[in-house]
Amino acid sequence: MATAELVLGLLSAGPAHGYDVKRGHDAWFPDSRPLAFGQVYTTLGRLERDGLVEVVDKTSGGGPDRTVYALTSKGRDHLSDWLNDPVPPAWGSADEVLRKLVAAIRTGGDAEGFLARQRASHLRRIRELRETPADNDPTSPLVREYIVAHLDADLRWLDGALDRISEQRGTR
């Protein structure tokens, strides 16, 4: 995931400190893994080093210092370039599901059992996404539909892989 560019996008609304960036990210992607505070501050540090954000204020209200960051013009240009650049199709990389399946087949593991468990996990996640009420954010349905569509495509692939493996073993 392009965490740096998402942070730039979050800062495009105006200056913010790390906590606001994390909270904004988690609001944008409520059905995804929350962004870790460590990742936020590491990313902000790299963006500052690269001249894409700058520190505009440091405050301490009796607690830890809060550093407020803002986009620089270079950061706005970078964000604009990123938003205008299409994402290349990911056909060349193997994700963890494929890696585990290949390893199970090559090591004599239970490939069919793995595929069945993975299928159940995907179905559970789709059910969660469909049953959990969405918030009022207009992008939430788009994010959910995207996730569900990819999980559904994975399910079709899992079913096809299970059919192929079962046919090769003569179990179907």
Short mmCIF file of C-alpha atoms in Angstrom, two decimals:
data_model
loop_
_atom_site.label_atom_id
_atom_site.label_comp_id
_atom_site.label_asym_id
_atom_site.label_seq_id
_atom_site.Cartn_x
_atom_site.Cartn_y
_atom_site.Cartn_z
CA MET A 1 0.00 0.00 0.00
CA ALA A 2 1.20 3.49 -0.76
CA THR A 3 1.19 4.74 2.82
CA ALA A 4 3.26 7.83 2.05
CA GLU A 5 0.87 8.98 -0.64
CA LEU A 6 -2.16 8.32 1.55
CA VAL A 7 -0.57 10.45 4.27
CA LEU A 8 -0.06 13.20 1.69
CA GLY A 9 -3.71 12.85 0.72
CA LEU A 10 -4.79 13.14 4.33
CA LEU A 11 -2.66 16.27 4.76
CA SER A 12 -4.14 17.81 1.61
CA ALA A 13 -7.13 18.92 3.69
CA GLY A 14 -4.82 20.98 5.90
CA PRO A 15 -2.10 20.70 8.53
CA ALA A 16 -2.42 17.85 11.01
CA HIS A 17 -0.44 15.93 13.59
CA GLY A 18 0.26 12.22 13.50
CA TYR A 19 -2.76 11.24 15.57
CA ASP A 20 -5.08 13.05 13.16
CA VAL A 21 -3.38 11.36 10.20
CA LYS A 22 -3.84 7.91 11.78
CA ARG A 23 -7.47 8.65 12.68
CA GLY A 24 -8.14 9.98 9.17
CA HIS A 25 -6.62 6.90 7.53
CA ASP A 26 -8.64 4.56 9.71
CA ALA A 27 -11.80 6.53 8.87
CA TRP A 28 -11.05 6.34 5.14
CA PHE A 29 -10.51 2.55 5.34
CA PRO A 30 -12.68 1.33 8.22
CA ASP A 31 -12.78 -2.26 6.97
CA SER A 32 -9.00 -2.56 6.62
CA ARG A 33 -6.22 -2.99 9.11
CA PRO A 34 -5.72 0.19 11.16
CA LEU A 35 -2.60 2.17 10.43
CA ALA A 36 -0.03 1.76 13.20
CA PHE A 37 1.15 4.91 14.99
CA GLY A 38 4.77 3.89 14.42
CA GLN A 39 4.14 3.68 10.69
CA VAL A 40 2.52 7.14 10.71
CA TYR A 41 5.47 8.82 12.41
CA THR A 42 8.07 6.94 10.37
CA THR A 43 6.26 7.93 7.19
CA LEU A 44 5.95 11.57 8.27
CA GLY A 45 9.68 11.61 9.04
CA ARG A 46 10.54 10.29 5.57
CA LEU A 47 8.16 12.73 3.91
CA GLU A 48 9.75 15.61 5.82
CA ARG A 49 13.24 14.41 4.91
CA ASP A 50 12.20 14.29 1.23
CA GLY A 51 10.71 17.80 1.35
CA LEU A 52 7.12 16.63 0.76
CA VAL A 53 5.84 17.84 4.14
CA GLU A 54 7.10 20.40 6.62
CA VAL A 55 6.65 20.98 10.32
CA VAL A 56 4.44 24.02 10.83
CA ASP A 57 3.91 23.84 14.60
CA LYS A 58 5.06 22.02 17.72
CA THR A 59 2.83 22.13 20.75
CA SER A 60 2.83 20.50 24.14
CA GLY A 61 -0.31 20.79 26.18
CA GLY A 62 1.04 19.18 29.31
CA GLY A 63 1.46 15.88 27.47
CA PRO A 64 3.72 14.69 24.72
CA ASP A 65 4.78 17.15 22.05
CA ARG A 66 2.46 17.30 19.06
CA THR A 67 4.16 18.06 15.80
CA VAL A 68 1.88 19.49 13.14
CA TYR A 69 2.75 18.75 9.52
CA ALA A 70 1.62 20.40 6.28
CA LEU A 71 2.11 19.61 2.63
CA THR A 72 4.76 21.49 0.72
CA SER A 73 4.26 22.42 -2.92
CA LYS A 74 6.56 19.51 -3.78
CA GLY A 75 4.26 17.26 -1.71
CA ARG A 76 1.16 18.53 -3.54
CA ASP A 77 2.85 17.85 -6.89
CA HIS A 78 3.88 14.35 -5.75
CA LEU A 79 0.31 13.61 -4.60
CA SER A 80 -1.10 14.88 -7.89
CA ASP A 81 1.35 12.76 -9.91
CA TRP A 82 0.49 9.68 -7.82
CA LEU A 83 -3.25 10.21 -8.25
CA ASN A 84 -2.85 10.59 -12.02
CA ASP A 85 -0.63 7.52 -12.48
CA PRO A 86 -2.57 4.28 -13.14
CA VAL A 87 -1.75 1.28 -10.97
CA PRO A 88 -0.08 -1.49 -12.97
CA PRO A 89 -1.92 -4.82 -12.91
CA ALA A 90 -0.45 -7.11 -10.28
CA TRP A 91 -0.22 -10.20 -12.46
CA GLY A 92 3.47 -10.81 -11.85
CA SER A 93 3.49 -11.30 -8.11
CA ALA A 94 2.35 -14.23 -6.05
CA ASP A 95 0.45 -13.41 -2.91
CA GLU A 96 0.54 -15.45 0.26
CA VAL A 97 -2.41 -17.68 -0.63
CA LEU A 98 -0.67 -18.82 -3.80
CA ARG A 99 2.66 -19.22 -1.99
CA LYS A 100 1.06 -21.40 0.70
CA LEU A 101 -0.77 -23.52 -1.86
CA VAL A 102 2.38 -24.13 -3.90
CA ALA A 103 4.30 -24.96 -0.72
CA ALA A 104 1.57 -27.35 0.43
CA ILE A 105 1.58 -29.15 -2.92
CA ARG A 106 5.39 -29.28 -3.18
CA THR A 107 5.89 -30.49 0.41
CA GLY A 108 3.09 -33.05 0.42
CA GLY A 109 0.92 -30.93 2.71
CA ASP A 110 -2.86 -30.92 2.74
CA ALA A 111 -3.50 -28.61 -0.22
CA GLU A 112 -7.20 -29.46 -0.39
CA GLY A 113 -7.63 -28.78 3.33
CA PHE A 114 -5.76 -25.49 3.00
CA LEU A 115 -7.98 -24.42 0.10
CA ALA A 116 -11.14 -25.34 2.05
CA ARG A 117 -9.98 -23.36 5.11
CA GLN A 118 -9.00 -20.40 2.94
CA ARG A 119 -12.37 -20.51 1.20
CA ALA A 120 -14.17 -20.50 4.55
CA SER A 121 -12.05 -17.55 5.69
CA HIS A 122 -12.91 -15.57 2.54
CA LEU A 123 -16.63 -16.34 2.92
CA ARG A 124 -16.52 -15.25 6.57
CA ARG A 125 -14.89 -11.94 5.62
CA ILE A 126 -17.44 -11.29 2.86
CA ARG A 127 -20.26 -12.00 5.31
CA GLU A 128 -18.72 -9.60 7.87
CA LEU A 129 -18.44 -6.85 5.27
CA ARG A 130 -22.02 -7.31 4.12
CA GLU A 131 -23.53 -7.56 7.62
CA THR A 132 -21.68 -4.70 9.34
CA PRO A 133 -23.51 -1.42 8.85
CA ALA A 134 -21.52 1.09 6.83
CA ASP A 135 -20.92 4.54 8.22
CA ASN A 136 -22.09 7.71 6.50
CA ASP A 137 -18.83 8.23 4.63
CA PRO A 138 -19.62 8.21 0.88
CA THR A 139 -16.43 6.25 0.12
CA SER A 140 -17.19 3.36 2.51
CA PRO A 141 -19.46 1.51 0.06
CA LEU A 142 -16.82 1.85 -2.66
CA VAL A 143 -14.13 0.39 -0.41
CA ARG A 144 -16.37 -2.47 0.68
CA GLU A 145 -17.47 -3.28 -2.87
CA TYR A 146 -13.83 -3.35 -3.97
CA ILE A 147 -12.83 -5.70 -1.14
CA VAL A 148 -15.82 -7.99 -1.73
CA ALA A 149 -15.18 -8.11 -5.49
CA HIS A 150 -11.58 -9.16 -4.90
CA LEU A 151 -12.57 -11.74 -2.30
CA ASP A 152 -15.18 -13.07 -4.73
CA ALA A 153 -12.56 -13.36 -7.50
CA ASP A 154 -10.29 -15.16 -5.03
CA LEU A 155 -13.15 -17.56 -4.22
CA ARG A 156 -13.57 -18.42 -7.89
CA TRP A 157 -9.82 -19.05 -8.15
CA LEU A 158 -9.85 -21.15 -4.94
CA ASP A 159 -12.72 -23.27 -6.31
CA GLY A 160 -10.89 -23.78 -9.61
CA ALA A 161 -7.66 -24.70 -7.82
CA LEU A 162 -9.53 -27.19 -5.62
CA ASP A 163 -11.17 -28.75 -8.69
CA ARG A 164 -7.81 -29.07 -10.47
CA ILE A 165 -6.03 -30.59 -7.46
CA SER A 166 -8.91 -32.97 -6.78
CA GLU A 167 -8.97 -34.09 -10.44
CA GLN A 168 -5.20 -34.69 -10.40
CA ARG A 169 -5.56 -36.82 -7.27
CA GLY A 170 -8.68 -38.51 -8.59
CA THR A 171 -10.76 -37.47 -5.58
CA ARG A 172 -13.55 -35.78 -7.55
#
